[in-house]
């Protein structure tokens, strides 16, 4: 790890501090989504802070690197790294979530239950480009499928969830509406060190 290039983890630390203050003062989902989105927009306005180790794609699987989990599991922050052409299954979250596009692009398609219980695509697919932020939750619409916009390059989005998302019991779905339990875990067994300021670029 000592060979890591310098990175501006101060930006991530400021984001985590601001989110902690936000969840300390509000449990209202609409406020958390609105104010959390503004903070996330600020974080992803620059692409100079994500440590290199947390940008690495896997040849087969999209990666979910934990950047920070609140000590009380009120929120978590994840870098979602898409290899070329990779996609999630249709899935839910069961908690509020924010998706901020950092690098590349992704396509999100919402689903809703249709007649007979099968899932139906809801609305048109949306393409997120760097700087875009969108939200999911059981009240806003919680079932979607997400894929890398690019067939030939890596894309990265930063996700924030209202729980320790890697440990949340949720679901993946088939198009015919079958639901299977799912716990995502995280791709990294290690965390960025937010507290060693010696490797930070000075701000
Ligand atoms: Fe999702």
PDB file of N, CA, C and O in Angstrom, residues 131-185:
ATOM      1  N   UNK A 131     -21.218  13.208 -13.341  1.00  0.00           N
ATOM      2  CA  UNK A 131     -21.879  14.343 -12.699  1.00  0.00           C
ATOM      3  C   UNK A 131     -23.346  14.091 -12.403  1.00  0.00           C
ATOM      4  O   UNK A 131     -23.934  14.765 -11.564  1.00  0.00           O
ATOM      5  N   UNK A 132     -23.960  13.099 -13.093  1.00  0.00           N
ATOM      6  CA  UNK A 132     -25.380  12.803 -12.860  1.00  0.00           C
ATOM      7  C   UNK A 132     -25.571  12.020 -11.560  1.00  0.00           C
ATOM      8  O   UNK A 132     -24.756  11.155 -11.221  1.00  0.00           O
ATOM      9  N   UNK A 133     -26.678  12.322 -10.863  1.00  0.00           N
ATOM     10  CA  UNK A 133     -27.030  11.612  -9.630  1.00  0.00           C
ATOM     11  C   UNK A 133     -28.478  11.176  -9.736  1.00  0.00           C
ATOM     12  O   UNK A 133     -29.333  11.949 -10.182  1.00  0.00           O
ATOM     13  N   UNK A 134     -28.764   9.935  -9.352  1.00  0.00           N
ATOM     14  CA  UNK A 134     -30.165   9.528  -9.244  1.00  0.00           C
ATOM     15  C   UNK A 134     -30.386   8.712  -7.975  1.00  0.00           C
ATOM     16  O   UNK A 134     -29.427   8.289  -7.334  1.00  0.00           O
ATOM     17  N   UNK A 135     -31.660   8.544  -7.620  1.00  0.00           N
ATOM     18  CA  UNK A 135     -31.999   7.908  -6.346  1.00  0.00           C
ATOM     19  C   UNK A 135     -32.913   6.714  -6.561  1.00  0.00           C
ATOM     20  O   UNK A 135     -33.684   6.673  -7.520  1.00  0.00           O
ATOM     21  N   UNK A 136     -32.803   5.749  -5.655  1.00  0.00           N
ATOM     22  CA  UNK A 136     -33.729   4.614  -5.594  1.00  0.00           C
ATOM     23  C   UNK A 136     -34.199   4.491  -4.144  1.00  0.00           C
ATOM     24  O   UNK A 136     -33.518   4.962  -3.236  1.00  0.00           O
ATOM     25  N   UNK A 137     -35.366   3.902  -3.951  1.00  0.00           N
ATOM     26  CA  UNK A 137     -35.821   3.540  -2.602  1.00  0.00           C
ATOM     27  C   UNK A 137     -37.147   2.830  -2.750  1.00  0.00           C
ATOM     28  O   UNK A 137     -37.782   2.911  -3.804  1.00  0.00           O
ATOM     29  N   UNK A 138     -37.600   2.156  -1.699  1.00  0.00           N
ATOM     30  CA  UNK A 138     -38.910   1.506  -1.800  1.00  0.00           C
ATOM     31  C   UNK A 138     -40.030   2.501  -2.111  1.00  0.00           C
ATOM     32  O   UNK A 138     -41.007   2.119  -2.742  1.00  0.00           O
ATOM     33  N   UNK A 139     -39.900   3.768  -1.722  1.00  0.00           N
ATOM     34  CA  UNK A 139     -40.959   4.734  -2.066  1.00  0.00           C
ATOM     35  C   UNK A 139     -40.747   5.359  -3.449  1.00  0.00           C
ATOM     36  O   UNK A 139     -41.713   5.683  -4.131  1.00  0.00           O
ATOM     37  N   UNK A 140     -39.498   5.505  -3.882  1.00  0.00           N
ATOM     38  CA  UNK A 140     -39.226   6.155  -5.177  1.00  0.00           C
ATOM     39  C   UNK A 140     -39.268   5.177  -6.341  1.00  0.00           C
ATOM     40  O   UNK A 140     -39.355   5.577  -7.501  1.00  0.00           O
ATOM     41  N   UNK A 141     -39.163   3.879  -6.046  1.00  0.00           N
ATOM     42  CA  UNK A 141     -38.967   2.863  -7.090  1.00  0.00           C
ATOM     43  C   UNK A 141     -37.654   2.177  -6.760  1.00  0.00           C
ATOM     44  O   UNK A 141     -36.611   2.836  -6.710  1.00  0.00           O
ATOM     45  N   UNK A 142     -37.721   0.873  -6.502  1.00  0.00           N
ATOM     46  CA  UNK A 142     -36.574   0.206  -5.883  1.00  0.00           C
ATOM     47  C   UNK A 142     -36.008  -0.946  -6.702  1.00  0.00           C
ATOM     48  O   UNK A 142     -35.018  -1.539  -6.314  1.00  0.00           O
ATOM     49  N   UNK A 143     -36.674  -1.280  -7.816  1.00  0.00           N
ATOM     50  CA  UNK A 143     -36.237  -2.458  -8.584  1.00  0.00           C
ATOM     51  C   UNK A 143     -35.689  -1.977  -9.923  1.00  0.00           C
ATOM     52  O   UNK A 143     -36.384  -1.285 -10.674  1.00  0.00           O
ATOM     53  N   UNK A 144     -34.443  -2.322 -10.185  1.00  0.00           N
ATOM     54  CA  UNK A 144     -33.854  -1.907 -11.464  1.00  0.00           C
ATOM     55  C   UNK A 144     -32.746  -2.874 -11.878  1.00  0.00           C
ATOM     56  O   UNK A 144     -32.360  -3.769 -11.134  1.00  0.00           O
ATOM     57  N   UNK A 145     -32.308  -2.632 -13.106  1.00  0.00           N
ATOM     58  CA  UNK A 145     -31.167  -3.360 -13.643  1.00  0.00           C
ATOM     59  C   UNK A 145     -30.235  -2.299 -14.210  1.00  0.00           C
ATOM     60  O   UNK A 145     -30.675  -1.378 -14.896  1.00  0.00           O
ATOM     61  N   UNK A 146     -28.953  -2.420 -13.915  1.00  0.00           N
ATOM     62  CA  UNK A 146     -27.992  -1.391 -14.308  1.00  0.00           C
ATOM     63  C   UNK A 146     -26.874  -2.040 -15.105  1.00  0.00           C
ATOM     64  O   UNK A 146     -26.471  -3.173 -14.798  1.00  0.00           O
ATOM     65  N   UNK A 147     -26.412  -1.347 -16.128  1.00  0.00           N
ATOM     66  CA  UNK A 147     -25.310  -1.898 -16.916  1.00  0.00           C
ATOM     67  C   UNK A 147     -24.343  -0.802 -17.339  1.00  0.00           C
ATOM     68  O   UNK A 147     -24.690   0.391 -17.359  1.00  0.00           O
ATOM     69  N   UNK A 148     -23.149  -1.231 -17.665  1.00  0.00           N
ATOM     70  CA  UNK A 148     -22.149  -0.304 -18.188  1.00  0.00           C
ATOM     71  C   UNK A 148     -22.634   0.204 -19.539  1.00  0.00           C
ATOM     72  O   UNK A 148     -23.049  -0.577 -20.392  1.00  0.00           O
ATOM     73  N   UNK A 149     -22.609   1.521 -19.727  1.00  0.00           N
ATOM     74  CA  UNK A 149     -23.003   2.099 -21.014  1.00  0.00           C
ATOM     75  C   UNK A 149     -22.021   1.677 -22.112  1.00  0.00           C
ATOM     76  O   UNK A 149     -22.388   1.565 -23.278  1.00  0.00           O
ATOM     77  N   UNK A 150     -20.786   1.423 -21.709  1.00  0.00           N
ATOM     78  CA  UNK A 150     -19.724   1.191 -22.691  1.00  0.00           C
ATOM     79  C   UNK A 150     -19.388  -0.290 -22.825  1.00  0.00           C
ATOM     80  O   UNK A 150     -19.145  -0.964 -21.828  1.00  0.00           O
ATOM     81  N   UNK A 151     -19.348  -0.798 -24.062  1.00  0.00           N
ATOM     82  CA  UNK A 151     -18.966  -2.189 -24.268  1.00  0.00           C
ATOM     83  C   UNK A 151     -17.459  -2.397 -24.227  1.00  0.00           C
ATOM     84  O   UNK A 151     -16.978  -3.532 -24.243  1.00  0.00           O
ATOM     85  N   UNK A 152     -16.694  -1.292 -24.184  1.00  0.00           N
ATOM     86  CA  UNK A 152     -15.245  -1.402 -24.402  1.00  0.00           C
ATOM     87  C   UNK A 152     -14.415  -0.620 -23.394  1.00  0.00           C
ATOM     88  O   UNK A 152     -13.238  -0.390 -23.608  1.00  0.00           O
ATOM     89  N   UNK A 153     -15.057  -0.146 -22.299  1.00  0.00           N
ATOM     90  CA  UNK A 153     -14.239   0.568 -21.307  1.00  0.00           C
ATOM     91  C   UNK A 153     -14.877   0.481 -19.923  1.00  0.00           C
ATOM     92  O   UNK A 153     -16.048   0.133 -19.779  1.00  0.00           O
ATOM     93  N   UNK A 154     -14.050   0.801 -18.932  1.00  0.00           N
ATOM     94  CA  UNK A 154     -14.479   0.752 -17.535  1.00  0.00           C
ATOM     95  C   UNK A 154     -15.330   1.984 -17.213  1.00  0.00           C
ATOM     96  O   UNK A 154     -15.051   3.077 -17.699  1.00  0.00           O
ATOM     97  N   UNK A 155     -16.381   1.800 -16.418  1.00  0.00           N
ATOM     98  CA  UNK A 155     -17.155   2.915 -15.885  1.00  0.00           C
ATOM     99  C   UNK A 155     -17.213   2.770 -14.371  1.00  0.00           C
ATOM    100  O   UNK A 155     -17.155   1.651 -13.846  1.00  0.00           O
ATOM    101  N   UNK A 156     -17.339   3.910 -13.689  1.00  0.00           N
ATOM    102  CA  UNK A 156     -17.367   3.882 -12.216  1.00  0.00           C
ATOM    103  C   UNK A 156     -18.443   4.833 -11.707  1.00  0.00           C
ATOM    104  O   UNK A 156     -18.480   6.006 -12.106  1.00  0.00           O
ATOM    105  N   UNK A 157     -19.318   4.318 -10.827  1.00  0.00           N
ATOM    106  CA  UNK A 157     -20.252   5.204 -10.137  1.00  0.00           C
ATOM    107  C   UNK A 157     -20.066   5.044  -8.634  1.00  0.00           C
ATOM    108  O   UNK A 157     -19.607   4.003  -8.155  1.00  0.00           O
ATOM    109  N   UNK A 158     -20.400   6.116  -7.914  1.00  0.00           N
ATOM    110  CA  UNK A 158     -20.286   6.131  -6.454  1.00  0.00           C
ATOM    111  C   UNK A 158     -21.696   6.021  -5.894  1.00  0.00           C
ATOM    112  O   UNK A 158     -22.569   6.818  -6.249  1.00  0.00           O
ATOM    113  N   UNK A 159     -21.910   5.003  -5.054  1.00  0.00           N
ATOM    114  CA  UNK A 159     -23.243   4.752  -4.512  1.00  0.00           C
ATOM    115  C   UNK A 159     -23.247   5.031  -3.010  1.00  0.00           C
ATOM    116  O   UNK A 159     -22.278   4.737  -2.318  1.00  0.00           O
ATOM    117  N   UNK A 160     -24.354   5.565  -2.549  1.00  0.00           N
ATOM    118  CA  UNK A 160     -24.558   5.794  -1.115  1.00  0.00           C
ATOM    119  C   UNK A 160     -25.880   5.130  -0.762  1.00  0.00           C
ATOM    120  O   UNK A 160     -26.868   5.284  -1.496  1.00  0.00           O
ATOM    121  N   UNK A 161     -25.917   4.382   0.314  1.00  0.00           N
ATOM    122  CA  UNK A 161     -27.131   3.683   0.719  1.00  0.00           C
ATOM    123  C   UNK A 161     -27.437   3.981   2.184  1.00  0.00           C
ATOM    124  O   UNK A 161     -26.522   4.208   2.973  1.00  0.00           O
ATOM    125  N   UNK A 162     -28.713   3.888   2.527  1.00  0.00           N
ATOM    126  CA  UNK A 162     -29.124   4.176   3.897  1.00  0.00           C
ATOM    127  C   UNK A 162     -28.991   2.999   4.836  1.00  0.00           C
ATOM    128  O   UNK A 162     -29.861   2.796   5.701  1.00  0.00           O
ATOM    129  N   UNK A 163     -27.931   2.222   4.683  1.00  0.00           N
ATOM    130  CA  UNK A 163     -27.638   1.064   5.537  1.00  0.00           C
ATOM    131  C   UNK A 163     -26.254   0.560   5.135  1.00  0.00           C
ATOM    132  O   UNK A 163     -25.663   1.072   4.184  1.00  0.00           O
ATOM    133  N   UNK A 164     -25.763  -0.439   5.832  1.00  0.00           N
ATOM    134  CA  UNK A 164     -24.541  -1.136   5.420  1.00  0.00           C
ATOM    135  C   UNK A 164     -24.941  -2.104   4.300  1.00  0.00           C
ATOM    136  O   UNK A 164     -25.266  -3.262   4.538  1.00  0.00           O
ATOM    137  N   UNK A 165     -24.949  -1.589   3.068  1.00  0.00           N
ATOM    138  CA  UNK A 165     -25.627  -2.283   1.972  1.00  0.00           C
ATOM    139  C   UNK A 165     -25.080  -3.689   1.717  1.00  0.00           C
ATOM    140  O   UNK A 165     -25.837  -4.583   1.334  1.00  0.00           O
ATOM    141  N   UNK A 166     -23.800  -3.889   1.968  1.00  0.00           N
ATOM    142  CA  UNK A 166     -23.213  -5.213   1.722  1.00  0.00           C
ATOM    143  C   UNK A 166     -23.801  -6.296   2.602  1.00  0.00           C
ATOM    144  O   UNK A 166     -23.662  -7.488   2.312  1.00  0.00           O
ATOM    145  N   UNK A 167     -24.449  -5.892   3.702  1.00  0.00           N
ATOM    146  CA  UNK A 167     -25.014  -6.855   4.654  1.00  0.00           C
ATOM    147  C   UNK A 167     -26.541  -6.895   4.618  1.00  0.00           C
ATOM    148  O   UNK A 167     -27.159  -7.633   5.385  1.00  0.00           O
ATOM    149  N   UNK A 168     -27.146  -6.105   3.728  1.00  0.00           N
ATOM    150  CA  UNK A 168     -28.613  -6.032   3.691  1.00  0.00           C
ATOM    151  C   UNK A 168     -29.188  -7.253   2.969  1.00  0.00           C
ATOM    152  O   UNK A 168     -28.713  -7.626   1.898  1.00  0.00           O
ATOM    153  N   UNK A 169     -30.203  -7.847   3.554  1.00  0.00           N
ATOM    154  CA  UNK A 169     -30.906  -8.964   2.918  1.00  0.00           C
ATOM    155  C   UNK A 169     -31.891  -8.392   1.913  1.00  0.00           C
ATOM    156  O   UNK A 169     -32.848  -7.725   2.293  1.00  0.00           O
ATOM    157  N   UNK A 170     -31.609  -8.604   0.617  1.00  0.00           N
ATOM    158  CA  UNK A 170     -32.486  -8.071  -0.427  1.00  0.00           C
ATOM    159  C   UNK A 170     -32.714  -9.139  -1.481  1.00  0.00           C
ATOM    160  O   UNK A 170     -32.583 -10.320  -1.167  1.00  0.00           O
ATOM    161  N   UNK A 171     -33.034  -8.712  -2.720  1.00  0.00           N
ATOM    162  CA  UNK A 171     -33.499  -9.709  -3.688  1.00  0.00           C
ATOM    163  C   UNK A 171     -32.965  -9.448  -5.082  1.00  0.00           C
ATOM    164  O   UNK A 171     -32.773  -8.302  -5.476  1.00  0.00           O
ATOM    165  N   UNK A 172     -32.771 -10.536  -5.815  1.00  0.00           N
ATOM    166  CA  UNK A 172     -32.626 -10.449  -7.269  1.00  0.00           C
ATOM    167  C   UNK A 172     -33.869 -11.096  -7.877  1.00  0.00           C
ATOM    168  O   UNK A 172     -34.523 -11.929  -7.230  1.00  0.00           O
ATOM    169  N   UNK A 173     -34.194 -10.674  -9.104  1.00  0.00           N
ATOM    170  CA  UNK A 173     -35.431 -11.094  -9.753  1.00  0.00           C
ATOM    171  C   UNK A 173     -35.135 -11.615 -11.151  1.00  0.00           C
ATOM    172  O   UNK A 173     -34.218 -11.126 -11.820  1.00  0.00           O
ATOM    173  N   UNK A 174     -35.954 -12.554 -11.585  1.00  0.00           N
ATOM    174  CA  UNK A 174     -35.963 -12.906 -13.002  1.00  0.00           C
ATOM    175  C   UNK A 174     -37.102 -12.118 -13.646  1.00  0.00           C
ATOM    176  O   UNK A 174     -37.995 -11.612 -12.948  1.00  0.00           O
ATOM    177  N   UNK A 175     -37.073 -11.995 -14.972  1.00  0.00           N
ATOM    178  CA  UNK A 175     -38.099 -11.184 -15.659  1.00  0.00           C
ATOM    179  C   UNK A 175     -39.503 -11.733 -15.410  1.00  0.00           C
ATOM    180  O   UNK A 175     -40.472 -10.986 -15.446  1.00  0.00           O
ATOM    181  N   UNK A 176     -39.605 -13.047 -15.159  1.00  0.00           N
ATOM    182  CA  UNK A 176     -40.946 -13.595 -14.905  1.00  0.00           C
ATOM    183  C   UNK A 176     -41.384 -13.381 -13.458  1.00  0.00           C
ATOM    184  O   UNK A 176     -42.432 -13.896 -13.048  1.00  0.00           O
ATOM    185  N   UNK A 177     -40.601 -12.611 -12.703  1.00  0.00           N
ATOM    186  CA  UNK A 177     -41.037 -12.180 -11.385  1.00  0.00           C
ATOM    187  C   UNK A 177     -40.573 -13.084 -10.244  1.00  0.00           C
ATOM    188  O   UNK A 177     -40.907 -12.834  -9.093  1.00  0.00           O
ATOM    189  N   UNK A 178     -39.781 -14.114 -10.537  1.00  0.00           N
ATOM    190  CA  UNK A 178     -39.267 -14.935  -9.427  1.00  0.00           C
ATOM    191  C   UNK A 178     -38.241 -14.133  -8.640  1.00  0.00           C
ATOM    192  O   UNK A 178     -37.396 -13.452  -9.228  1.00  0.00           O
ATOM    193  N   UNK A 179     -38.321 -14.258  -7.333  1.00  0.00           N
ATOM    194  CA  UNK A 179     -37.520 -13.449  -6.436  1.00  0.00           C
ATOM    195  C   UNK A 179     -36.616 -14.361  -5.628  1.00  0.00           C
ATOM    196  O   UNK A 179     -37.091 -15.344  -5.058  1.00  0.00           O
ATOM    197  N   UNK A 180     -35.322 -14.038  -5.594  1.00  0.00           N
ATOM    198  CA  UNK A 180     -34.393 -14.854  -4.804  1.00  0.00           C
ATOM    199  C   UNK A 180     -33.677 -13.972  -3.793  1.00  0.00           C
ATOM    200  O   UNK A 180     -33.282 -12.856  -4.125  1.00  0.00           O
ATOM    201  N   UNK A 181     -33.468 -14.495  -2.571  1.00  0.00           N
ATOM    202  CA  UNK A 181     -32.745 -13.697  -1.573  1.00  0.00           C
ATOM    203  C   UNK A 181     -31.302 -13.452  -2.013  1.00  0.00           C
ATOM    204  O   UNK A 181     -30.709 -14.293  -2.704  1.00  0.00           O
ATOM    205  N   UNK A 182     -30.770 -12.321  -1.579  1.00  0.00           N
ATOM    206  CA  UNK A 182     -29.453 -11.892  -2.057  1.00  0.00           C
ATOM    207  C   UNK A 182     -28.823 -10.964  -1.020  1.00  0.00           C
ATOM    208  O   UNK A 182     -29.486 -10.085  -0.472  1.00  0.00           O
ATOM    209  N   UNK A 183     -27.561 -11.221  -0.713  1.00  0.00           N
ATOM    210  CA  UNK A 183     -26.758 -10.323   0.133  1.00  0.00           C
ATOM    211  C   UNK A 183     -25.493 -10.051  -0.671  1.00  0.00           C
ATOM    212  O   UNK A 183     -24.766 -10.981  -1.023  1.00  0.00           O
ATOM    213  N   UNK A 184     -25.219  -8.779  -0.980  1.00  0.00           N
ATOM    214  CA  UNK A 184     -24.159  -8.508  -1.971  1.00  0.00           C
ATOM    215  C   UNK A 184     -22.755  -8.669  -1.420  1.00  0.00           C
ATOM    216  O   UNK A 184     -21.843  -9.025  -2.159  1.00  0.00           O
ATOM    217  N   UNK A 185     -22.555  -8.398  -0.132  1.00  0.00           N
ATOM    218  CA  UNK A 185     -21.183  -8.326   0.367  1.00  0.00           C
ATOM    219  C   UNK A 185     -20.430  -7.190  -0.316  1.00  0.00           C
ATOM    220  O   UNK A 185     -21.044  -6.302  -0.930  1.00  0.00           O
TER     221      UNK A 185
END
